Amino acid sequence: MASIEGVNQQNHASLLSPVKSGIKKIGATFNRAVARYKATKHFHQQAPTHPQRSVHMRGAKMVSPQNHVNPTALSSKSNSTQLPQRQKVSGEGAALYKNIKYRRLVSRERVTAQFEQPQQVSRNIMNAAWSAHYQGKTPWGENHALLVKGGKLGQISINISLHSQALKQPLSANKGEIEQQGRQVIDNLQKGINELRQLLCQQGRMMHPTEYQQLNRLLQSLHNEQKLMLQVMDDPGVSSVAGSLDLTQAMELKRLGYDLTPTMVKHFSSFNDSHLIRGSDQKFGSGAIHSVTKLQFQTTTGVVEKIFKGDDPFDPCPFDSIIGAENYLDKSKPRFATRNFAAAKFDNLLGTGLMPEMELTVHDGQVGVLMDVAKGVKPYDQSTNQINWTPVEDDSQPQKAAKIQEQLNSAEWLDGICAQQDRHPGNLFIDPEDGKVTLIDNDMGFYPGLHQVRTPSKPGGVRRFAGSTAGLPSVIDAKVYEKLMSITPAQIHQQMDGLITREEAESTVSRVKELQSHASRLASNGRVIENWQQWKDPSTGLNAAQFQRHYAPDSYLLSVQGQSGGL
């Protein structure tokens, strides 16, 4: 991998300097306005006495008394753990992190909502603060409510900016320091929460419903960030990853349902958004469930292109209705990223070399899989619904054709081990230049209830979401045979530790044993292939391609040519 050219990080103080100077400018007027506002009897039930311009909080406008919104009527619909109602004025978040019972409850809660782009949110809030401030100072006099609003929004913006900067910090060196680091994050978030609560309480009834709902969602986002920080602090493995992850990575892993382990740490890439060429993001493709983005990174040796596929905190797929919920993965913690890495482990164990290089990274605040761009073409182009020709059985290129046939057969064995449910001609590539086959989208597999290799669907059966393996392959490459027969249950559990659950590993052991028994039968019938150009079946005299046409109608060989429903 090419070394990455470092990008200087902005100094924290200089980043917040314009924000703080802005607050100072609002400050004097704000202090006077607070005193007058508190002394104004029933002010929040009265409409402003002068014309109003719109407050630029995503187009929200002040409304007349008859359109007032009752803040209590728009409470969050979330079923999440209720926060303690009373917060200290100083020590801001102490009521959270000193409450052991609350922390235990939070440790068992799933927080899946993402706080997207906090830096941009901070800028939007600051723009709204200035808008309220300027509207509060009018030729007709000072509108104290707007001046108070501007001051509070400005402080909220500062707290979000501070939080955004804190997310870049590495986890401290030990458990005690991580606790203190987390408390500082929670305290800062609580300051913003307190300001936001006061604003909604004092002026919520005068806000346009859209503005009120946006601020209420922001309030929930700040609460979620506190919970994720608590989950990081209380994760049993946090000490083992101290100094190896930053707060963004750690909190995002918890949001996705992962434990903090060295296994997760070692998969993180040195490529991240600090090295991204801005504006290089482009949609690269999408399947029935997930979409991918092509990114460009600047390195000391030039530009490197990678494919990014964001991970999901829960499973949106319908596969459970096909294979049965009792056989399926935990939809609340699908761990799609680590399923890719588990598949790559078996790719290495078999020596098949069919997977692209994959790592974890954070892009736009989201953890996902970063992989090399696969070379070649998809046998099936989903965008055009066309089959693309590849030299799978090209007699004019026998060596290349033999290489492709061998790799497609090896893919059947690999997908059988992984219980791959989403292999089709649109998620594998064949390079016509060198015959290299690459398998992508390897996250739909390793289900705990799939103890056997899937039997191909019968003619006329429902193939959509029914799985995609070709069943038990009809032949096997000699090198794959040797590697497969050497895999042990202990090796599987060791290799899969931290990537899939124990139950998923046990089902994988069952499939490997089934495939080993099947491979032994093939060996006894002379169907272990040393040379794919010259091999002939001992019983029929057919070559590899001919034999699969006659005895493996669901083979990948036929599927990539549009001649079978096996994929």
XYZ file of C-alpha atoms in Angstrom:
567
model
C 0.000 0.000 0.000
C 1.328 3.422 -0.867
C 2.212 5.640 2.097
C -0.223 8.459 2.607
C 0.795 12.083 2.564
C -0.197 13.586 5.918
C -2.611 16.438 5.972
C -2.089 19.037 8.717
C -4.952 19.198 11.180
C -6.384 22.604 12.035
C -5.478 23.875 15.435
C -8.438 23.529 17.773
C -8.201 27.063 19.101
C -7.862 28.665 15.687
C -10.819 26.664 14.371
C -13.101 27.960 17.080
C -11.686 31.486 17.107
C -14.233 32.985 14.689
C -17.038 31.179 16.500
C -15.966 32.502 19.898
C -15.427 36.020 18.571
C -18.924 35.869 17.127
C -20.337 34.943 20.490
C -18.457 37.813 22.122
C -20.047 40.231 19.665
C -23.462 38.846 20.557
C -22.554 38.742 24.253
C -23.178 42.276 25.456
C -26.579 42.522 23.814
C -27.389 39.000 24.917
C -26.730 39.737 28.611
C -28.972 42.800 28.548
C -31.631 40.845 26.699
C -31.638 38.008 29.222
C -32.315 40.357 32.109
C -35.089 42.154 30.264
C -36.536 38.918 28.952
C -36.810 37.391 32.421
C -38.479 40.549 33.671
C -41.029 40.609 30.857
C -44.237 39.110 32.220
C -45.897 36.515 29.967
C -43.617 37.535 27.080
C -43.651 34.104 25.483
C -47.432 34.228 25.084
C -47.282 37.459 23.047
C -46.427 37.985 19.407
C -43.470 40.267 18.545
C -44.512 43.884 18.118
C -42.543 44.522 14.935
C -42.279 42.933 11.488
C -40.262 39.691 11.388
C -37.864 38.340 8.807
C -37.392 34.604 8.516
C -34.927 32.925 10.879
C -32.575 30.936 8.687
C -32.909 27.634 10.465
C -33.505 25.683 7.264
C -36.222 28.100 6.203
C -38.104 28.163 9.513
C -40.112 31.329 10.305
C -41.565 32.886 13.434
C -45.298 32.335 13.688
C -48.245 34.165 15.143
C -49.787 33.254 18.536
C -52.624 31.284 16.966
C -50.050 28.968 15.390
C -48.051 28.396 18.573
C -46.730 24.893 19.074
C -46.911 23.112 22.407
C -43.414 21.655 22.930
C -44.735 18.785 25.040
C -46.883 17.627 22.141
C -43.803 16.994 19.998
C -41.790 14.842 22.368
C -39.460 12.228 20.905
C -41.061 8.984 19.765
C -37.944 7.040 20.672
C -38.339 4.070 23.007
C -34.786 4.543 24.236
C -33.706 4.617 27.880
C -35.115 7.658 29.674
C -32.484 10.155 30.770
C -32.440 11.333 34.385
C -34.587 14.453 34.468
C -32.459 16.602 36.752
C -29.032 17.784 35.653
C -26.515 19.674 37.692
C -25.813 23.247 36.695
C -22.110 22.589 37.197
C -20.606 19.193 36.599
C -23.067 19.111 33.683
C -23.060 15.393 32.848
C -22.286 14.023 36.312
C -25.833 12.775 36.753
C -25.169 10.442 33.820
C -21.686 9.067 34.305
C -21.960 8.824 38.116
C -25.226 6.898 37.902
C -24.116 3.249 37.775
C -27.638 1.933 37.259
C -28.191 4.263 34.308
C -24.864 3.272 32.761
C -25.807 -0.396 32.961
C -29.086 0.324 31.210
C -27.325 2.299 28.469
C -24.754 -0.475 27.949
C -27.618 -2.786 26.895
C -29.304 -0.233 24.631
C -28.859 -0.010 20.862
C -28.263 3.526 19.658
C -28.423 3.290 15.870
C -29.149 6.882 14.803
C -26.130 8.705 13.390
C -25.210 12.296 14.242
C -24.332 13.303 10.702
C -21.691 15.942 9.942
C -21.490 17.735 13.315
C -19.188 20.413 11.899
C -21.794 21.372 9.305
C -24.516 21.265 11.940
C -22.435 23.630 14.076
C -22.087 26.070 11.174
C -25.817 25.934 10.461
C -26.614 26.654 14.101
C -24.172 29.562 14.152
C -25.776 31.031 11.022
C -29.139 30.782 12.762
C -27.643 32.479 15.826
C -26.453 35.449 13.788
C -29.762 35.632 11.961
C -31.639 35.807 15.259
C -29.192 38.400 16.571
C -29.517 40.692 13.549
C -33.288 40.394 13.575
C -33.323 41.188 17.276
C -31.743 44.598 16.719
C -34.190 46.497 14.537
C -35.118 50.147 13.912
C -38.139 49.534 16.153
C -35.985 48.532 19.113
C -34.591 45.302 20.516
C -36.532 42.042 20.300
C -35.245 40.453 23.482
C -36.541 36.977 22.691
C -34.567 36.862 19.444
C -31.424 38.166 21.136
C -31.716 35.466 23.790
C -32.269 32.902 21.046
C -29.167 34.079 19.169
C -27.007 33.822 22.276
C -28.188 30.330 23.156
C -27.835 29.044 19.592
C -24.320 30.473 19.505
C -23.357 28.593 22.652
C -24.917 25.383 21.311
C -22.834 25.827 18.135
C -19.656 26.123 20.207
C -20.484 22.940 22.150
C -21.078 21.004 18.922
C -17.797 22.324 17.479
C -15.935 21.243 20.603
C -17.549 17.813 20.327
C -16.577 17.549 16.669
C -12.959 18.251 17.585
C -13.038 15.797 20.496
C -14.135 13.011 18.136
C -10.736 13.218 16.411
C -8.861 12.464 19.641
C -7.415 8.970 20.104
C -8.740 6.956 23.025
C -6.555 7.630 26.034
C -3.901 5.201 27.179
C -5.744 3.360 29.945
C -9.169 2.716 31.438
C -8.939 5.511 34.015
C -7.888 8.101 31.455
C -10.612 6.915 29.074
C -13.148 7.477 31.871
C -11.973 11.055 32.340
C -11.870 11.647 28.598
C -15.436 10.365 28.264
C -16.654 12.507 31.145
C -15.297 15.631 29.470
C -17.141 14.736 26.258
C -20.379 14.099 28.153
C -20.004 17.339 30.151
C -19.566 19.375 26.988
C -22.550 17.722 25.320
C -24.627 18.367 28.438
C -23.825 22.081 28.244
C -25.280 22.134 24.756
C -28.263 20.066 25.898
C -28.970 22.447 28.771
C -28.873 25.500 26.486
C -31.098 23.766 23.946
C -33.588 22.659 26.585
C -33.856 26.179 27.959
C -34.403 27.594 24.493
C -37.136 25.082 23.668
C -38.782 25.624 27.044
C -38.721 29.426 26.819
C -39.494 29.938 23.139
C -40.739 26.630 21.756
C -44.308 27.875 21.597
C -43.287 30.729 19.323
C -41.349 28.556 16.889
C -42.544 27.244 13.589
C -43.243 23.486 13.945
C -40.444 22.637 11.492
C -37.873 24.621 13.439
C -39.018 23.150 16.729
C -38.824 19.601 15.387
C -35.340 20.205 13.979
C -34.069 21.484 17.309
C -35.779 18.621 19.124
C -34.040 16.127 16.799
C -30.749 17.868 17.526
C -31.463 17.440 21.239
C -31.964 13.702 20.696
C -28.734 13.523 18.681
C -26.778 15.055 21.566
C -28.368 12.543 23.957
C -27.401 9.704 21.590
C -23.808 10.913 21.493
C -23.702 10.819 25.287
C -25.011 7.254 25.312
C -22.507 6.090 22.707
C -19.711 7.694 24.735
C -20.914 5.824 27.839
C -20.976 2.573 25.860
C -17.379 3.147 24.777
C -16.341 3.888 28.371
C -18.033 0.720 29.656
C -17.071 -1.672 26.852
C -15.164 -4.606 28.434
C -12.505 -4.461 25.734
C -11.909 -0.720 25.689
C -8.537 -1.019 27.427
C -7.312 -3.410 24.723
C -7.868 -0.775 22.020
C -6.685 2.257 23.998
C -4.627 4.549 21.812
C -5.472 2.534 18.688
C -8.865 4.062 17.835
C -10.095 7.623 17.855
C -13.429 8.525 19.424
C -15.247 8.597 16.084
C -14.150 5.059 15.264
C -14.957 3.758 18.738
C -18.396 5.391 18.936
C -19.308 4.324 15.401
C -18.365 0.713 16.159
C -20.709 0.802 19.156
C -23.461 2.330 17.024
C -23.091 -0.585 14.606
C -23.256 -3.131 17.425
C -19.582 -4.191 17.496
C -17.475 -4.865 20.561
C -14.199 -2.982 20.885
C -11.531 -5.615 20.262
C -8.029 -5.769 18.771
C -9.615 -7.768 15.903
C -11.579 -4.675 14.893
C -8.630 -2.323 15.355
C -6.282 -4.188 13.022
C -8.750 -3.876 10.145
C -8.777 -0.058 10.153
C -7.067 1.524 7.164
C -4.615 4.404 7.070
C -6.822 5.851 4.322
C -9.409 8.232 5.760
C -11.200 11.464 4.911
C -8.202 13.609 5.862
C -6.479 12.185 2.736
C -9.570 12.277 0.533
C -9.534 14.412 -2.599
C -12.622 16.521 -1.977
C -15.244 16.243 -4.661
C -13.912 12.863 -5.819
C -16.865 10.980 -4.293
C -19.003 9.364 -6.941
C -21.677 6.716 -6.778
C -20.195 3.533 -8.161
C -23.180 1.218 -8.124
C -25.829 -0.301 -5.937
C -27.534 -3.589 -5.302
C -30.930 -4.446 -3.925
C -29.848 -3.416 -0.428
C -26.523 -1.553 -0.347
C -24.824 1.096 -2.462
C -21.127 1.844 -2.923
C -19.073 4.975 -3.538
C -15.789 5.406 -5.381
C -13.273 7.595 -3.515
C -9.906 9.031 -4.500
C -7.076 9.494 -1.993
C -3.911 11.539 -2.411
C -0.703 9.672 -1.548
C 2.987 10.439 -1.899
C 3.067 8.242 -5.013
C -0.085 9.554 -6.657
C -3.845 9.149 -6.573
C -5.324 5.877 -5.265
C -8.916 4.853 -6.016
C -10.910 2.797 -3.551
C -14.497 1.611 -3.190
C -16.377 2.428 0.024
C -19.406 0.530 1.287
C -20.947 1.859 4.488
C -21.926 -0.594 7.209
C -25.491 -0.757 8.577
C -26.523 -0.747 12.251
C -29.446 -3.055 11.488
C -30.357 -5.454 8.698
C -32.875 -4.233 6.078
C -32.697 -7.418 3.982
C -35.658 -9.769 3.373
C -33.535 -12.929 3.394
C -34.935 -14.041 6.748
C -38.367 -14.539 5.172
C -36.786 -16.932 2.643
C -34.443 -19.056 4.736
C -36.422 -18.736 7.987
C -35.884 -16.338 10.868
C -34.636 -19.209 13.048
C -31.726 -19.755 10.624
C -30.915 -16.090 10.072
C -28.467 -13.613 11.536
C -29.285 -11.178 14.352
C -31.029 -8.403 12.402
C -30.324 -5.906 15.198
C -26.559 -6.552 14.909
C -25.850 -7.811 11.386
C -22.084 -7.009 11.428
C -21.899 -6.899 7.638
C -18.329 -5.576 7.583
C -16.869 -8.437 9.597
C -18.700 -10.974 7.418
C -16.610 -9.629 4.540
C -13.451 -10.149 6.571
C -14.555 -13.651 7.567
C -15.009 -14.521 3.886
C -11.546 -13.092 3.162
C -10.092 -15.379 5.858
C -11.379 -18.459 4.036
C -10.172 -17.006 0.735
C -6.704 -17.019 2.301
C -7.135 -20.483 3.849
C -8.051 -21.968 0.463
C -5.407 -19.933 -1.367
C -7.985 -18.903 -3.967
C -7.114 -15.170 -4.111
C -10.619 -14.211 -5.216
C -11.289 -11.334 -2.797
C -10.141 -7.722 -3.169
C -8.040 -6.177 -0.404
C -10.445 -4.874 2.248
C -10.093 -2.583 5.257
C -12.274 -0.488 7.549
C -12.423 3.288 7.404
C -14.657 6.193 8.406
C -16.114 8.233 5.558
C -18.468 11.151 6.317
C -18.685 9.911 9.899
C -19.745 6.393 8.880
C -17.735 3.207 9.367
C -17.622 0.957 6.331
C -15.524 -1.374 4.206
C -12.887 0.178 1.959
C -11.738 -2.113 -0.848
C -9.623 -2.107 -3.969
C -11.371 -1.417 -7.248
C -12.012 -4.738 -8.983
C -10.644 -4.975 -12.514
C -12.546 -6.296 -15.483
C -16.251 -6.464 -16.270
C -19.335 -7.863 -14.617
C -20.700 -10.803 -16.637
C -24.109 -9.257 -16.052
C -24.638 -5.474 -16.163
C -27.617 -4.638 -13.948
C -27.906 -1.109 -15.334
C -28.421 -2.346 -18.909
C -29.739 -5.847 -18.171
C -27.133 -7.200 -20.574
C -24.760 -10.173 -20.452
C -21.157 -9.085 -21.080
C -18.990 -11.506 -23.024
C -15.902 -12.871 -21.284
C -13.464 -15.542 -22.584
C -14.814 -18.280 -20.294
C -14.827 -20.888 -23.082
C -12.763 -19.190 -25.769
C -10.928 -21.874 -27.767
C -8.616 -19.200 -29.206
C -7.412 -18.389 -25.661
C -7.293 -21.817 -23.984
C -4.915 -20.843 -21.194
C -6.969 -17.813 -20.177
C -10.239 -19.756 -20.448
C -8.832 -22.517 -18.243
C -7.766 -19.956 -15.626
C -11.268 -18.426 -15.530
C -12.897 -21.865 -15.288
C -10.636 -22.862 -12.416
C -11.381 -19.628 -10.497
C -15.146 -19.843 -11.055
C -15.113 -23.381 -9.686
C -13.011 -22.276 -6.718
C -15.570 -19.521 -6.086
C -18.256 -22.217 -5.761
C -16.272 -23.923 -3.002
C -15.556 -20.649 -1.220
C -19.183 -19.507 -1.392
C -20.291 -22.925 -0.149
C -18.110 -22.575 2.955
C -19.333 -19.014 3.584
C -23.001 -19.845 2.852
C -22.942 -16.874 0.492
C -26.536 -15.839 -0.221
C -26.001 -12.982 -2.659
C -23.664 -14.209 -5.385
C -24.844 -13.336 -8.891
C -23.173 -12.246 -12.135
C -23.463 -8.626 -11.017
C -21.222 -8.992 -7.976
C -18.266 -10.728 -9.501
C -15.774 -9.376 -12.038
C -13.831 -11.157 -14.781
C -10.845 -9.393 -16.289
C -10.728 -10.311 -20.013
C -7.076 -9.242 -20.163
C -5.603 -11.676 -17.636
C -8.527 -13.922 -16.678
C -8.603 -12.742 -13.040
C -11.902 -13.341 -11.196
C -12.807 -11.063 -8.267
C -15.714 -11.577 -5.863
C -17.338 -8.488 -4.333
C -20.265 -7.971 -1.911
C -19.338 -10.794 0.428
C -21.387 -9.721 3.438
C -24.513 -11.874 3.040
C -23.453 -15.146 4.566
C -22.362 -17.083 7.665
C -25.929 -17.417 8.966
C -26.058 -19.492 12.179
C -28.812 -21.849 10.994
C -27.284 -22.813 7.634
C -25.451 -26.016 8.567
C -25.498 -27.427 5.034
C -24.530 -26.194 1.587
C -27.638 -24.922 -0.161
C -29.309 -27.218 -2.666
C -29.879 -25.353 -5.953
C -33.466 -24.309 -6.632
C -35.516 -26.626 -8.804
C -36.617 -25.406 -12.255
C -39.423 -22.908 -11.874
C -38.582 -22.297 -8.221
C -38.320 -18.872 -6.633
C -34.720 -17.730 -7.040
C -35.005 -14.156 -5.778
C -33.280 -13.958 -2.389
C -33.137 -17.764 -2.319
C -29.367 -17.957 -2.044
C -26.832 -18.223 -4.773
C -24.373 -21.053 -4.331
C -24.223 -23.716 -7.026
C -24.755 -26.505 -4.531
C -22.037 -29.125 -4.178
C -19.504 -28.482 -6.994
C -18.939 -31.191 -9.593
C -15.127 -30.887 -9.692
C -12.375 -29.323 -7.578
C -8.981 -27.795 -8.238
C -6.079 -29.791 -6.794
C -4.667 -26.865 -4.799
C -8.081 -26.025 -3.324
C -8.601 -29.706 -2.480
C -5.346 -29.857 -0.527
C -6.116 -26.658 1.411
C -9.732 -27.615 2.102
C -8.853 -31.021 3.512
C -6.391 -29.464 5.969
C -8.905 -27.087 7.614
C -9.842 -28.108 11.184
C -12.715 -26.993 13.461
C -10.230 -25.455 15.899
C -8.687 -23.454 13.061
C -12.108 -22.170 12.003
C -12.962 -20.976 15.517
C -9.558 -19.333 15.853
C -9.755 -17.588 12.491
C -13.356 -16.454 12.989
C -12.949 -15.160 16.558
C -14.237 -11.601 16.751
C -15.633 -11.676 13.209
C -18.721 -13.886 13.514
C -20.559 -15.397 16.477
C -19.766 -18.808 17.939
C -23.042 -20.187 16.547
C -22.151 -18.870 13.086
C -18.709 -20.455 13.374
C -20.279 -23.782 14.394
C -22.531 -23.796 11.328
C -19.452 -23.023 9.225
C -17.682 -26.040 10.722
C -20.651 -28.201 9.631
C -20.507 -26.893 6.052
C -16.750 -27.416 5.851
C -17.136 -31.012 7.020
C -19.830 -31.587 4.390
C -17.636 -30.111 1.659
C -14.628 -32.146 2.809
C -16.651 -35.359 2.564
C -17.882 -34.347 -0.882
C -14.337 -33.495 -2.007
C -13.157 -36.929 -0.861
C -15.808 -38.575 -3.041
C -14.717 -36.450 -6.014
C -11.116 -37.510 -5.420
C -12.078 -41.183 -5.427
C -13.754 -40.609 -8.829
C -10.780 -38.800 -10.362
C -12.406 -35.368 -10.360
C -9.594 -33.424 -8.671
C -8.122 -31.300 -11.457
C -4.381 -30.634 -11.692
C -4.401 -29.056 -15.178
C -7.611 -27.363 -16.327
C -6.517 -27.285 -19.974
C -5.752 -30.982 -20.241
C -8.040 -32.710 -17.715
C -10.551 -35.311 -18.896
C -13.127 -36.988 -16.703
C -12.088 -40.673 -16.280
C -15.635 -41.950 -16.724
C -16.969 -39.810 -19.565
C -13.885 -38.434 -21.275
C -15.359 -34.912 -21.131
C -13.138 -31.907 -20.469
C -13.803 -29.574 -17.513
C -16.213 -27.237 -19.322
C -18.085 -30.059 -21.054
C -18.386 -32.054 -17.847
C -19.899 -29.105 -15.978
C -22.361 -28.481 -18.805
C -23.629 -32.044 -18.522
C -23.414 -32.605 -14.762
C -23.457 -29.131 -13.108
C -26.321 -27.072 -14.604
C -26.096 -24.552 -11.741
C -22.348 -24.036 -12.074
C -20.886 -20.526 -12.121
C -19.310 -21.461 -15.463
C -22.729 -21.494 -17.122
C -24.217 -18.717 -14.999
C -21.709 -16.053 -16.062
C -22.599 -16.839 -19.665
C -26.303 -16.394 -19.015
C -26.962 -20.095 -19.587
C -28.053 -21.129 -16.102
C -30.042 -19.936 -13.125
C -27.286 -20.918 -10.729
C -26.364 -17.308 -10.055
